[in-house]
GROMACS .gro file of N, CA, C and O in nm:
model
  532
    1UNK      N    1   0.086  -0.118   0.000
    1UNK     CA    2   0.000   0.000   0.000
    1UNK      C    3   0.090   0.123   0.000
    1UNK      O    4   0.186   0.130   0.076
    2UNK      N    5   0.057   0.219  -0.084
    2UNK     CA    6   0.136   0.341  -0.088
    2UNK      C    7   0.100   0.430   0.033
    2UNK      O    8  -0.007   0.416   0.092
    3UNK      N    9   0.191   0.520   0.066
    3UNK     CA   10   0.176   0.604   0.184
    3UNK      C   11   0.045   0.683   0.182
    3UNK      O   12  -0.024   0.693   0.284
    4UNK      N   13   0.011   0.739   0.068
    4UNK     CA   14  -0.111   0.820   0.059
    4UNK      C   15  -0.235   0.737   0.092
    4UNK      O   16  -0.325   0.783   0.163
    5UNK      N   17  -0.240   0.614   0.041
    5UNK     CA   18  -0.355   0.526   0.069
    5UNK      C   19  -0.359   0.488   0.217
    5UNK      O   20  -0.466   0.483   0.277
    6UNK      N   21  -0.241   0.463   0.273
    6UNK     CA   22  -0.232   0.431   0.415
    6UNK      C   23  -0.290   0.546   0.499
    6UNK      O   24  -0.369   0.525   0.590
    7UNK      N   25  -0.250   0.667   0.464
    7UNK     CA   26  -0.296   0.785   0.540
    7UNK      C   27  -0.446   0.808   0.524
    7UNK      O   28  -0.513   0.849   0.619
    8UNK      N   29  -0.500   0.783   0.405
    8UNK     CA   30  -0.645   0.797   0.384
    8UNK      C   31  -0.720   0.696   0.471
    8UNK      O   32  -0.816   0.730   0.540
    9UNK      N   33  -0.675   0.570   0.470
    9UNK     CA   34  -0.739   0.467   0.551
    9UNK      C   35  -0.725   0.499   0.699
    9UNK      O   36  -0.821   0.487   0.775
   10UNK      N   37  -0.607   0.542   0.740
   10UNK     CA   38  -0.585   0.580   0.880
   10UNK      C   39  -0.682   0.690   0.922
   10UNK      O   40  -0.744   0.682   1.029
   11UNK      N   41  -0.698   0.790   0.839
   11UNK     CA   42  -0.790   0.900   0.868
   11UNK      C   43  -0.934   0.850   0.882
   11UNK      O   44  -1.009   0.900   0.965
   12UNK      N   45  -0.971   0.750   0.802
   12UNK     CA   46  -1.108   0.696   0.807
   12UNK      C   47  -1.135   0.619   0.936
   12UNK      O   48  -1.248   0.618   0.984
   13UNK      N   49  -1.033   0.552   0.990
   13UNK     CA   50  -1.059   0.462   1.103
   13UNK      C   51  -1.012   0.513   1.239
   13UNK      O   52  -1.054   0.462   1.342
   14UNK      N   53  -0.925   0.613   1.242
   14UNK     CA   54  -0.858   0.648   1.367
   14UNK      C   55  -0.949   0.695   1.480
   14UNK      O   56  -0.911   0.683   1.597
   15UNK      N   57  -1.068   0.741   1.451
   15UNK     CA   58  -1.158   0.786   1.557
   15UNK      C   59  -1.262   0.682   1.596
   15UNK      O   60  -1.354   0.712   1.672
   16UNK      N   61  -1.248   0.560   1.546
   16UNK     CA   62  -1.342   0.453   1.581
   16UNK      C   63  -1.327   0.420   1.730
   16UNK      O   64  -1.216   0.421   1.785
   17UNK      N   65  -1.438   0.390   1.795
   17UNK     CA   66  -1.437   0.364   1.939
   17UNK      C   67  -1.356   0.241   1.978
   17UNK      O   68  -1.313   0.230   2.094
   18UNK      N   69  -1.330   0.151   1.886
   18UNK     CA   70  -1.251   0.031   1.919
   18UNK      C   71  -1.109   0.067   1.960
   18UNK      O   72  -1.043  -0.009   2.029
   19UNK      N   73  -1.064   0.186   1.922
   19UNK     CA   74  -0.929   0.229   1.955
   19UNK      C   75  -0.921   0.310   2.085
   19UNK      O   76  -0.818   0.369   2.116
   20UNK      N   77  -1.031   0.314   2.160
   20UNK     CA   78  -1.031   0.382   2.289
   20UNK      C   79  -1.063   0.281   2.398
   20UNK      O   80  -1.127   0.180   2.373
   21UNK      N   81  -1.016   0.308   2.516
   21UNK     CA   82  -1.049   0.223   2.630
   21UNK      C   83  -1.044   0.304   2.759
   21UNK      O   84  -0.994   0.415   2.762
   22UNK      N   85  -1.096   0.247   2.865
   22UNK     CA   86  -1.099   0.315   2.994
   22UNK      C   87  -0.983   0.271   3.083
   22UNK      O   88  -0.975   0.309   3.198
   23UNK      N   89  -0.893   0.194   3.027
   23UNK     CA   90  -0.779   0.141   3.102
   23UNK      C   91  -0.676   0.250   3.126
   23UNK      O   92  -0.668   0.348   3.053
   24UNK      N   93  -0.595   0.230   3.228
   24UNK     CA   94  -0.483   0.323   3.252
   24UNK      C   95  -0.369   0.295   3.154
   24UNK      O   96  -0.280   0.377   3.139
   25UNK      N   97  -0.374   0.180   3.090
   25UNK     CA   98  -0.273   0.144   2.991
   25UNK      C   99  -0.327   0.177   2.853
   25UNK      O  100  -0.417   0.109   2.802
   26UNK      N  101  -0.277   0.283   2.793
   26UNK     CA  102  -0.327   0.327   2.664
   26UNK      C  103  -0.291   0.228   2.554
   26UNK      O  104  -0.189   0.159   2.562
   27UNK      N  105  -0.374   0.225   2.450
   27UNK     CA  106  -0.345   0.144   2.333
   27UNK      C  107  -0.231   0.208   2.255
   27UNK      O  108  -0.207   0.328   2.264
   28UNK      N  109  -0.164   0.126   2.175
   28UNK     CA  110  -0.064   0.179   2.083
   28UNK      C  111  -0.136   0.267   1.981
   28UNK      O  112  -0.255   0.250   1.956
   29UNK      N  113  -0.066   0.360   1.919
   29UNK     CA  114  -0.130   0.447   1.819
   29UNK      C  115  -0.197   0.366   1.709
   29UNK      O  116  -0.151   0.257   1.672
   30UNK      N  117  -0.303   0.422   1.654
   30UNK     CA  118  -0.380   0.354   1.551
   30UNK      C  119  -0.292   0.323   1.430
   30UNK      O  120  -0.305   0.216   1.369
   31UNK      N  121  -0.201   0.412   1.395
   31UNK     CA  122  -0.117   0.388   1.277
   31UNK      C  123  -0.032   0.263   1.294
   31UNK      O  124  -0.008   0.191   1.196
   32UNK      N  125   0.010   0.233   1.416
   32UNK     CA  126   0.088   0.112   1.440
   32UNK      C  127  -0.002  -0.011   1.426
   32UNK      O  128   0.035  -0.111   1.363
   33UNK      N  129  -0.122  -0.004   1.483
   33UNK     CA  130  -0.215  -0.116   1.473
   33UNK      C  131  -0.250  -0.143   1.327
   33UNK      O  132  -0.257  -0.259   1.283
   34UNK      N  133  -0.270  -0.037   1.250
   34UNK     CA  134  -0.301  -0.051   1.108
   34UNK      C  135  -0.182  -0.113   1.034
   34UNK      O  136  -0.200  -0.202   0.951
   35UNK      N  137  -0.062  -0.068   1.063
   35UNK     CA  138   0.057  -0.122   0.997
   35UNK      C  139   0.073  -0.272   1.025
   35UNK      O  140   0.103  -0.350   0.934
   36UNK      N  141   0.049  -0.313   1.149
   36UNK     CA  142   0.059  -0.454   1.186
   36UNK      C  143  -0.046  -0.535   1.109
   36UNK      O  144  -0.017  -0.640   1.052
   37UNK      N  145  -0.168  -0.484   1.106
   37UNK     CA  146  -0.277  -0.552   1.036
   37UNK      C  147  -0.245  -0.566   0.888
   37UNK      O  148  -0.259  -0.675   0.830
   38UNK      N  149  -0.202  -0.460   0.824
   38UNK     CA  150  -0.172  -0.464   0.682
   38UNK      C  151  -0.054  -0.556   0.651
   38UNK      O  152  -0.054  -0.624   0.548
   39UNK      N  153   0.043  -0.560   0.739
   39UNK     CA  154   0.156  -0.652   0.720
   39UNK      C  155   0.106  -0.796   0.719
   39UNK      O  156   0.142  -0.876   0.634
   40UNK      N  157   0.019  -0.828   0.813
   40UNK     CA  158  -0.037  -0.964   0.820
   40UNK      C  159  -0.123  -0.995   0.697
   40UNK      O  160  -0.107  -1.099   0.635
   41UNK      N  161  -0.212  -0.904   0.662
   41UNK     CA  162  -0.303  -0.927   0.550
   41UNK      C  163  -0.230  -0.928   0.416
   41UNK      O  164  -0.277  -0.990   0.321
   42UNK      N  165  -0.116  -0.863   0.409
   42UNK     CA  166  -0.041  -0.856   0.284
   42UNK      C  167   0.055  -0.970   0.261
   42UNK      O  168   0.122  -0.975   0.160
   43UNK      N  169   0.063  -1.061   0.356
   43UNK     CA  170   0.155  -1.175   0.345
   43UNK      C  171   0.083  -1.297   0.291
   43UNK      O  172  -0.038  -1.309   0.301
   44UNK      N  173   0.161  -1.387   0.237
   44UNK     CA  174   0.106  -1.517   0.200
   44UNK      C  175   0.207  -1.625   0.239
   44UNK      O  176   0.318  -1.595   0.281
   45UNK      N  177   0.166  -1.748   0.229
   45UNK     CA  178   0.256  -1.857   0.266
   45UNK      C  179   0.295  -1.848   0.412
   45UNK      O  180   0.214  -1.816   0.499
   46UNK      N  181   0.421  -1.874   0.442
   46UNK     CA  182   0.469  -1.871   0.580
   46UNK      C  183   0.469  -1.731   0.640
   46UNK      O  184   0.467  -1.714   0.760
   47UNK      N  185   0.475  -1.629   0.554
   47UNK     CA  186   0.477  -1.492   0.603
   47UNK      C  187   0.350  -1.451   0.675
   47UNK      O  188   0.349  -1.354   0.750
   48UNK      N  189   0.241  -1.524   0.653
   48UNK     CA  190   0.113  -1.489   0.712
   48UNK      C  191   0.106  -1.532   0.860
   48UNK      O  192   0.015  -1.492   0.930
   49UNK      N  193   0.200  -1.610   0.905
   49UNK     CA  194   0.199  -1.656   1.044
   49UNK      C  195   0.198  -1.538   1.140
   49UNK      O  196   0.279  -1.445   1.127
   50UNK      N  197   0.109  -1.541   1.236
   50UNK     CA  198   0.100  -1.434   1.335
   50UNK      C  199   0.232  -1.420   1.410
   50UNK      O  200   0.278  -1.309   1.437
   51UNK      N  201   0.296  -1.532   1.439
   51UNK     CA  202   0.423  -1.526   1.512
   51UNK      C  203   0.531  -1.453   1.432
   51UNK      O  204   0.615  -1.383   1.489
   52UNK      N  205   0.528  -1.466   1.300
   52UNK     CA  206   0.626  -1.398   1.217
   52UNK      C  207   0.603  -1.246   1.219
   52UNK      O  208   0.696  -1.167   1.227
   53UNK      N  209   0.476  -1.206   1.209
   53UNK     CA  210   0.441  -1.064   1.215
   53UNK      C  211   0.476  -1.009   1.353
   53UNK      O  212   0.531  -0.899   1.365
   54UNK      N  213   0.448  -1.087   1.457
   54UNK     CA  214   0.480  -1.044   1.594
   54UNK      C  215   0.630  -1.020   1.611
   54UNK      O  216   0.671  -0.918   1.668
   55UNK      N  217   0.711  -1.111   1.563
   55UNK     CA  218   0.857  -1.094   1.572
   55UNK      C  219   0.903  -0.972   1.494
   55UNK      O  220   0.988  -0.896   1.539
   56UNK      N  221   0.843  -0.952   1.375
   56UNK     CA  222   0.881  -0.838   1.291
   56UNK      C  223   0.858  -0.705   1.364
   56UNK      O  224   0.939  -0.613   1.352
   57UNK      N  225   0.748  -0.695   1.438
   57UNK     CA  226   0.714  -0.569   1.507
   57UNK      C  227   0.757  -0.568   1.653
   57UNK      O  228   0.738  -0.467   1.722
   58UNK      N  229   0.809  -0.680   1.702
   58UNK     CA  230   0.854  -0.685   1.842
   58UNK      C  231   0.738  -0.681   1.940
   58UNK      O  232   0.746  -0.618   2.045
   59UNK      N  233   0.628  -0.749   1.906
   59UNK     CA  234   0.511  -0.753   1.993
   59UNK      C  235   0.468  -0.899   2.010
   59UNK      O  236   0.518  -0.987   1.941
   60UNK      N  237   0.375  -0.923   2.100
   60UNK     CA  238   0.328  -1.059   2.125
   60UNK      C  239   0.226  -1.105   2.021
   60UNK      O  240   0.162  -1.024   1.954
   61UNK      N  241   0.211  -1.238   2.012
   61UNK     CA  242   0.114  -1.296   1.919
   61UNK      C  243  -0.028  -1.246   1.948
   61UNK      O  244  -0.104  -1.215   1.857
   62UNK      N  245  -0.062  -1.240   2.076
   62UNK     CA  246  -0.195  -1.193   2.116
   62UNK      C  247  -0.219  -1.048   2.077
   62UNK      O  248  -0.331  -1.009   2.042
   63UNK      N  249  -0.113  -0.970   2.080
   63UNK     CA  250  -0.124  -0.829   2.042
   63UNK      C  251  -0.153  -0.818   1.892
   63UNK      O  252  -0.235  -0.735   1.850
   64UNK      N  253  -0.088  -0.900   1.811
   64UNK     CA  254  -0.116  -0.900   1.667
   64UNK      C  255  -0.263  -0.933   1.644
   64UNK      O  256  -0.332  -0.863   1.568
   65UNK      N  257  -0.311  -1.036   1.711
   65UNK     CA  258  -0.452  -1.076   1.697
   65UNK      C  259  -0.545  -0.963   1.739
   65UNK      O  260  -0.644  -0.934   1.671
   66UNK      N  261  -0.514  -0.896   1.849
   66UNK     CA  262  -0.596  -0.785   1.897
   66UNK      C  263  -0.597  -0.670   1.796
   66UNK      O  264  -0.703  -0.614   1.766
   67UNK      N  265  -0.481  -0.637   1.741
   67UNK     CA  266  -0.473  -0.530   1.641
   67UNK      C  267  -0.554  -0.566   1.517
   67UNK      O  268  -0.620  -0.481   1.458
   68UNK      N  269  -0.546  -0.693   1.475
   68UNK     CA  270  -0.625  -0.738   1.361
   68UNK      C  271  -0.773  -0.717   1.387
   68UNK      O  272  -0.846  -0.666   1.302
   69UNK      N  273  -0.818  -0.757   1.506
   69UNK     CA  274  -0.959  -0.741   1.542
   69UNK      C  275  -1.000  -0.594   1.541
   69UNK      O  276  -1.105  -0.558   1.487
   70UNK      N  277  -0.917  -0.509   1.599
   70UNK     CA  278  -0.948  -0.365   1.605
   70UNK      C  279  -0.960  -0.305   1.465
   70UNK      O  280  -1.059  -0.237   1.433
   71UNK      N  281  -0.859  -0.329   1.383
   71UNK     CA  282  -0.856  -0.267   1.250
   71UNK      C  283  -0.968  -0.320   1.162
   71UNK      O  284  -1.038  -0.244   1.095
   72UNK      N  285  -0.989  -0.451   1.164
   72UNK     CA  286  -1.094  -0.508   1.080
   72UNK      C  287  -1.232  -0.459   1.124
   72UNK      O  288  -1.315  -0.424   1.040
   73UNK      N  289  -1.256  -0.452   1.254
   73UNK     CA  290  -1.385  -0.399   1.302
   73UNK      C  291  -1.405  -0.255   1.256
   73UNK      O  292  -1.514  -0.218   1.211
   74UNK      N  293  -1.299  -0.175   1.266
   74UNK     CA  294  -1.312  -0.034   1.226
   74UNK      C  295  -1.335  -0.019   1.076
   74UNK      O  296  -1.413   0.065   1.033
   75UNK      N  297  -1.270  -0.101   0.995
   75UNK     CA  298  -1.290  -0.095   0.850
   75UNK      C  299  -1.430  -0.142   0.814
   75UNK      O  300  -1.498  -0.081   0.731
   76UNK      N  301  -1.474  -0.252   0.875
   76UNK     CA  302  -1.608  -0.303   0.845
   76UNK      C  303  -1.717  -0.203   0.881
   76UNK      O  304  -1.822  -0.200   0.817
   77UNK      N  305  -1.692  -0.120   0.980
   77UNK     CA  306  -1.793  -0.020   1.018
   77UNK      C  307  -1.814   0.085   0.909
   77UNK      O  308  -1.914   0.157   0.909
   78UNK      N  309  -1.722   0.093   0.815
   78UNK     CA  310  -1.730   0.191   0.706
   78UNK      C  311  -1.803   0.138   0.583
   78UNK      O  312  -1.824   0.212   0.487
   79UNK      N  313  -1.839   0.010   0.585
   79UNK     CA  314  -1.886  -0.055   0.463
   79UNK      C  315  -2.000   0.019   0.394
   79UNK      O  316  -2.001   0.030   0.272
   80UNK      N  317  -2.096   0.071   0.468
   80UNK     CA  318  -2.210   0.134   0.401
   80UNK      C  319  -2.177   0.273   0.349
   80UNK      O  320  -2.254   0.332   0.274
   81UNK      N  321  -2.059   0.326   0.384
   81UNK     CA  322  -2.013   0.451   0.324
   81UNK      C  323  -1.964   0.427   0.181
   81UNK      O  324  -1.958   0.520   0.101
   82UNK      N  325  -1.925   0.303   0.151
   82UNK     CA  326  -1.862   0.274   0.023
   82UNK      C  327  -1.933   0.169  -0.060
   82UNK      O  328  -1.917   0.166  -0.181
   83UNK      N  329  -2.009   0.082   0.003
   83UNK     CA  330  -2.079  -0.023  -0.070
   83UNK      C  331  -2.224   0.016  -0.082
   83UNK      O  332  -2.296   0.026   0.017
   84UNK      N  333  -2.265   0.041  -0.203
   84UNK     CA  334  -2.403   0.082  -0.228
   84UNK      C  335  -2.457   0.003  -0.347
   84UNK      O  336  -2.386  -0.021  -0.443
   85UNK      N  337  -2.580  -0.039  -0.336
   85UNK     CA  338  -2.643  -0.110  -0.446
   85UNK      C  339  -2.691  -0.007  -0.546
   85UNK      O  340  -2.764   0.086  -0.511
   86UNK      N  341  -2.650  -0.018  -0.673
   86UNK     CA  342  -2.691   0.081  -0.772
   86UNK      C  343  -2.841   0.077  -0.800
   86UNK      O  344  -2.905  -0.027  -0.788
   87UNK      N  345  -2.894   0.192  -0.839
   87UNK     CA  346  -3.035   0.200  -0.877
   87UNK      C  347  -3.057   0.125  -1.008
   87UNK      O  348  -2.961   0.091  -1.078
   88UNK      N  349  -3.182   0.100  -1.042
   88UNK     CA  350  -3.217   0.018  -1.158
   88UNK      C  351  -3.146   0.062  -1.286
   88UNK      O  352  -3.087  -0.019  -1.357
   89UNK      N  353  -3.155   0.190  -1.318
   89UNK     CA  354  -3.091   0.241  -1.440
   89UNK      C  355  -2.940   0.224  -1.437
   89UNK      O  356  -2.878   0.189  -1.538
   90UNK      N  357  -2.880   0.249  -1.320
   90UNK     CA  358  -2.736   0.233  -1.306
   90UNK      C  359  -2.695   0.088  -1.324
   90UNK      O  360  -2.593   0.059  -1.387
   91UNK      N  361  -2.775  -0.005  -1.270
   91UNK     CA  362  -2.745  -0.148  -1.285
   91UNK      C  363  -2.742  -0.188  -1.431
   91UNK      O  364  -2.654  -0.262  -1.475
   92UNK      N  365  -2.838  -0.138  -1.508
   92UNK     CA  366  -2.843  -0.170  -1.651
   92UNK      C  367  -2.721  -0.116  -1.724
   92UNK      O  368  -2.661  -0.184  -1.806
   93UNK      N  369  -2.682   0.009  -1.693
   93UNK     CA  370  -2.564   0.069  -1.756
   93UNK      C  371  -2.438  -0.008  -1.722
   93UNK      O  372  -2.356  -0.037  -1.809
   94UNK      N  373  -2.422  -0.040  -1.594
   94UNK     CA  374  -2.304  -0.113  -1.548
   94UNK      C  375  -2.297  -0.249  -1.616
   94UNK      O  376  -2.192  -0.290  -1.667
   95UNK      N  377  -2.409  -0.320  -1.616
   95UNK     CA  378  -2.413  -0.453  -1.676
   95UNK      C  379  -2.378  -0.447  -1.825
   95UNK      O  380  -2.304  -0.531  -1.876
   96UNK      N  381  -2.428  -0.346  -1.894
   96UNK     CA  382  -2.399  -0.331  -2.037
   96UNK      C  383  -2.250  -0.305  -2.060
   96UNK      O  384  -2.190  -0.363  -2.149
   97UNK      N  385  -2.191  -0.215  -1.980
   97UNK     CA  386  -2.048  -0.186  -1.994
   97UNK      C  387  -1.963  -0.310  -1.969
   97UNK      O  388  -1.868  -0.338  -2.042
   98UNK      N  389  -1.999  -0.387  -1.867
   98UNK     CA  390  -1.924  -0.509  -1.837
   98UNK      C  391  -1.941  -0.610  -1.950
   98UNK      O  392  -1.845  -0.675  -1.990
   99UNK      N  393  -2.061  -0.620  -2.003
   99UNK     CA  394  -2.086  -0.712  -2.113
   99UNK      C  395  -2.001  -0.674  -2.234
   99UNK      O  396  -1.938  -0.759  -2.298
  100UNK      N  397  -1.997  -0.546  -2.266
  100UNK     CA  398  -1.920  -0.499  -2.382
  100UNK      C  399  -1.771  -0.525  -2.364
  100UNK      O  400  -1.700  -0.556  -2.460
  101UNK      N  401  -1.723  -0.514  -2.243
  101UNK     CA  402  -1.580  -0.529  -2.217
  101UNK      C  403  -1.539  -0.674  -2.195
  101UNK      O  404  -1.433  -0.717  -2.241
  102UNK      N  405  -1.621  -0.751  -2.122
  102UNK     CA  406  -1.581  -0.886  -2.083
  102UNK      C  407  -1.665  -0.997  -2.145
  102UNK      O  408  -1.630  -1.115  -2.134
  103UNK      N  409  -1.779  -0.965  -2.205
  103UNK     CA  410  -1.859  -1.067  -2.269
  103UNK      C  411  -1.960  -1.134  -2.178
  103UNK      O  412  -2.019  -1.235  -2.214
  104UNK      N  413  -1.981  -1.079  -2.061
  104UNK     CA  414  -2.085  -1.131  -1.972
  104UNK      C  415  -2.145  -1.014  -1.896
  104UNK      O  416  -2.081  -0.912  -1.876
  105UNK      N  417  -2.268  -1.028  -1.856
  105UNK     CA  418  -2.335  -0.922  -1.781
  105UNK      C  419  -2.317  -0.941  -1.632
  105UNK      O  420  -2.321  -1.053  -1.582
  106UNK      N  421  -2.292  -0.834  -1.561
  106UNK     CA  422  -2.279  -0.837  -1.415
  106UNK      C  423  -2.306  -0.698  -1.362
  106UNK      O  424  -2.298  -0.599  -1.435
  107UNK      N  425  -2.339  -0.690  -1.237
  107UNK     CA  426  -2.365  -0.560  -1.174
  107UNK      C  427  -2.234  -0.494  -1.134
  107UNK      O  428  -2.221  -0.375  -1.130
  108UNK      N  429  -2.132  -0.572  -1.103
  108UNK     CA  430  -2.004  -0.515  -1.064
  108UNK      C  431  -1.897  -0.620  -1.053
  108UNK      O  432  -1.924  -0.740  -1.057
  109UNK      N  433  -1.775  -0.572  -1.041
  109UNK     CA  434  -1.659  -0.660  -1.028
  109UNK      C  435  -1.574  -0.602  -0.916
  109UNK      O  436  -1.553  -0.482  -0.909
  110UNK      N  437  -1.526  -0.689  -0.831
  110UNK     CA  438  -1.439  -0.645  -0.721
  110UNK      C  439  -1.298  -0.690  -0.753
  110UNK      O  440  -1.270  -0.809  -0.763
  111UNK      N  441  -1.208  -0.596  -0.770
  111UNK     CA  442  -1.070  -0.629  -0.799
  111UNK      C  443  -1.003  -0.682  -0.674
  111UNK      O  444  -1.030  -0.636  -0.564
  112UNK      N  445  -0.916  -0.777  -0.692
  112UNK     CA  446  -0.841  -0.830  -0.581
  112UNK      C  447  -0.897  -0.959  -0.525
  112UNK      O  448  -0.833  -1.026  -0.447
  113UNK      N  449  -1.018  -0.996  -0.566
  113UNK     CA  450  -1.076  -1.120  -0.519
  113UNK      C  451  -1.040  -1.231  -0.617
  113UNK      O  452  -1.065  -1.219  -0.736
  114UNK      N  453  -0.978  -1.334  -0.567
  114UNK     CA  454  -0.937  -1.446  -0.651
  114UNK      C  455  -1.031  -1.562  -0.629
  114UNK      O  456  -1.049  -1.609  -0.518
  115UNK      N  457  -1.092  -1.606  -0.735
  115UNK     CA  458  -1.179  -1.723  -0.731
  115UNK      C  459  -1.116  -1.826  -0.823
  115UNK      O  460  -1.099  -1.802  -0.942
  116UNK      N  461  -1.077  -1.939  -0.767
  116UNK     CA  462  -1.012  -2.043  -0.845
  116UNK      C  463  -1.115  -2.119  -0.926
  116UNK      O  464  -1.213  -2.170  -0.873
  117UNK      N  465  -1.094  -2.124  -1.056
  117UNK     CA  466  -1.183  -2.195  -1.147
  117UNK      C  467  -1.120  -2.329  -1.183
  117UNK      O  468  -0.998  -2.340  -1.196
  118UNK      N  469  -1.202  -2.429  -1.202
  118UNK     CA  470  -1.149  -2.561  -1.239
  118UNK      C  471  -1.096  -2.560  -1.382
  118UNK      O  472  -1.010  -2.638  -1.417
  119UNK      N  473  -1.149  -2.473  -1.467
  119UNK     CA  474  -1.101  -2.459  -1.604
  119UNK      C  475  -1.133  -2.319  -1.655
  119UNK      O  476  -1.219  -2.251  -1.602
  120UNK      N  477  -1.061  -2.277  -1.758
  120UNK     CA  478  -1.086  -2.147  -1.818
  120UNK      C  479  -1.221  -2.148  -1.887
  120UNK      O  480  -1.259  -2.248  -1.947
  121UNK      N  481  -1.293  -2.037  -1.882
  121UNK     CA  482  -1.415  -2.027  -1.962
  121UNK      C  483  -1.381  -2.036  -2.110
  121UNK      O  484  -1.272  -1.997  -2.153
  122UNK      N  485  -1.474  -2.087  -2.191
  122UNK     CA  486  -1.451  -2.106  -2.334
  122UNK      C  487  -1.429  -1.973  -2.407
  122UNK      O  488  -1.352  -1.965  -2.501
  123UNK      N  489  -1.497  -1.869  -2.362
  123UNK     CA  490  -1.485  -1.738  -2.426
  123UNK      C  491  -1.395  -1.649  -2.340
  123UNK      O  492  -1.418  -1.634  -2.220
  124UNK      N  493  -1.293  -1.591  -2.401
  124UNK     CA  494  -1.201  -1.499  -2.332
  124UNK      C  495  -1.138  -1.560  -2.208
  124UNK      O  496  -1.124  -1.495  -2.105
  125UNK      N  497  -1.099  -1.685  -2.216
  125UNK     CA  498  -1.042  -1.755  -2.100
  125UNK      C  499  -0.922  -1.685  -2.039
  125UNK      O  500  -0.906  -1.682  -1.918
  126UNK      N  501  -0.837  -1.625  -2.123
  126UNK     CA  502  -0.717  -1.559  -2.071
  126UNK      C  503  -0.751  -1.437  -1.986
  126UNK      O  504  -0.671  -1.394  -1.903
  127UNK      N  505  -0.872  -1.384  -2.000
  127UNK     CA  506  -0.915  -1.271  -1.918
  127UNK      C  507  -0.920  -1.309  -1.771
  127UNK      O  508  -0.906  -1.226  -1.683
  128UNK      N  509  -0.938  -1.437  -1.744
  128UNK     CA  510  -0.955  -1.483  -1.607
  128UNK      C  511  -0.822  -1.525  -1.543
  128UNK      O  512  -0.821  -1.572  -1.431
  129UNK      N  513  -0.712  -1.510  -1.614
  129UNK     CA  514  -0.582  -1.546  -1.562
  129UNK      C  515  -0.528  -1.433  -1.475
  129UNK      O  516  -0.536  -1.317  -1.512
  130UNK      N  517  -0.473  -1.465  -1.361
  130UNK     CA  518  -0.415  -1.363  -1.275
  130UNK      C  519  -0.265  -1.376  -1.272
  130UNK      O  520  -0.210  -1.486  -1.271
  131UNK      N  521  -0.198  -1.265  -1.272
  131UNK     CA  522  -0.051  -1.263  -1.259
  131UNK      C  523  -0.010  -1.237  -1.115
  131UNK      O  524   0.108  -1.233  -1.084
  132UNK      N  525  -0.107  -1.217  -1.027
  132UNK     CA  526  -0.077  -1.194  -0.886
  132UNK      C  527  -0.049  -1.328  -0.819
  132UNK      O  528  -0.120  -1.424  -0.837
  133UNK      N  529   0.056  -1.333  -0.742
  133UNK     CA  530   0.089  -1.457  -0.670
  133UNK      C  531   0.113  -1.427  -0.524
  133UNK      O  532   0.161  -1.332  -0.486
   0.00000   0.00000   0.00000
C-alpha cells in the first residue's frame, strides 16, 4: 500500500471507538495497529503466520490478533459509506459496460478477489488469468 492510501485509511478509522479504552494502559497508536494488520493481510505462505508478524514488530502474538480485530472492526464499520447497491438504471448501464468489455453481464466486479476456477471459460479464457501470486 502506498503512503497516501495508508494515510487515507488511517484517517477513516482512527476515531473509531474500538481504539479507545478506559484502562490506565493506553493502546498503541492507531497507525501502528493498522501497519501490523496490513503486514499480516499482505503476506502469503509462511509470512502470514501471526508469530512472524509479531517478531517483525517486536510484539506478542496476542497483540497481533488484537490489532487485527481492532482494525478489521473499524474498517467493516465503514462498509455502508462505500458499498451501495446501484439503482435500476445504473445497474443496466453497469451490466452493459461489463458485457461490452468482458462478454458477460454483471452488476459489478471487485478487484483483488481471486476465485479459483477448475477450467478457463470457453470465451475470453485468458481474461480470467491472474498474474498476482
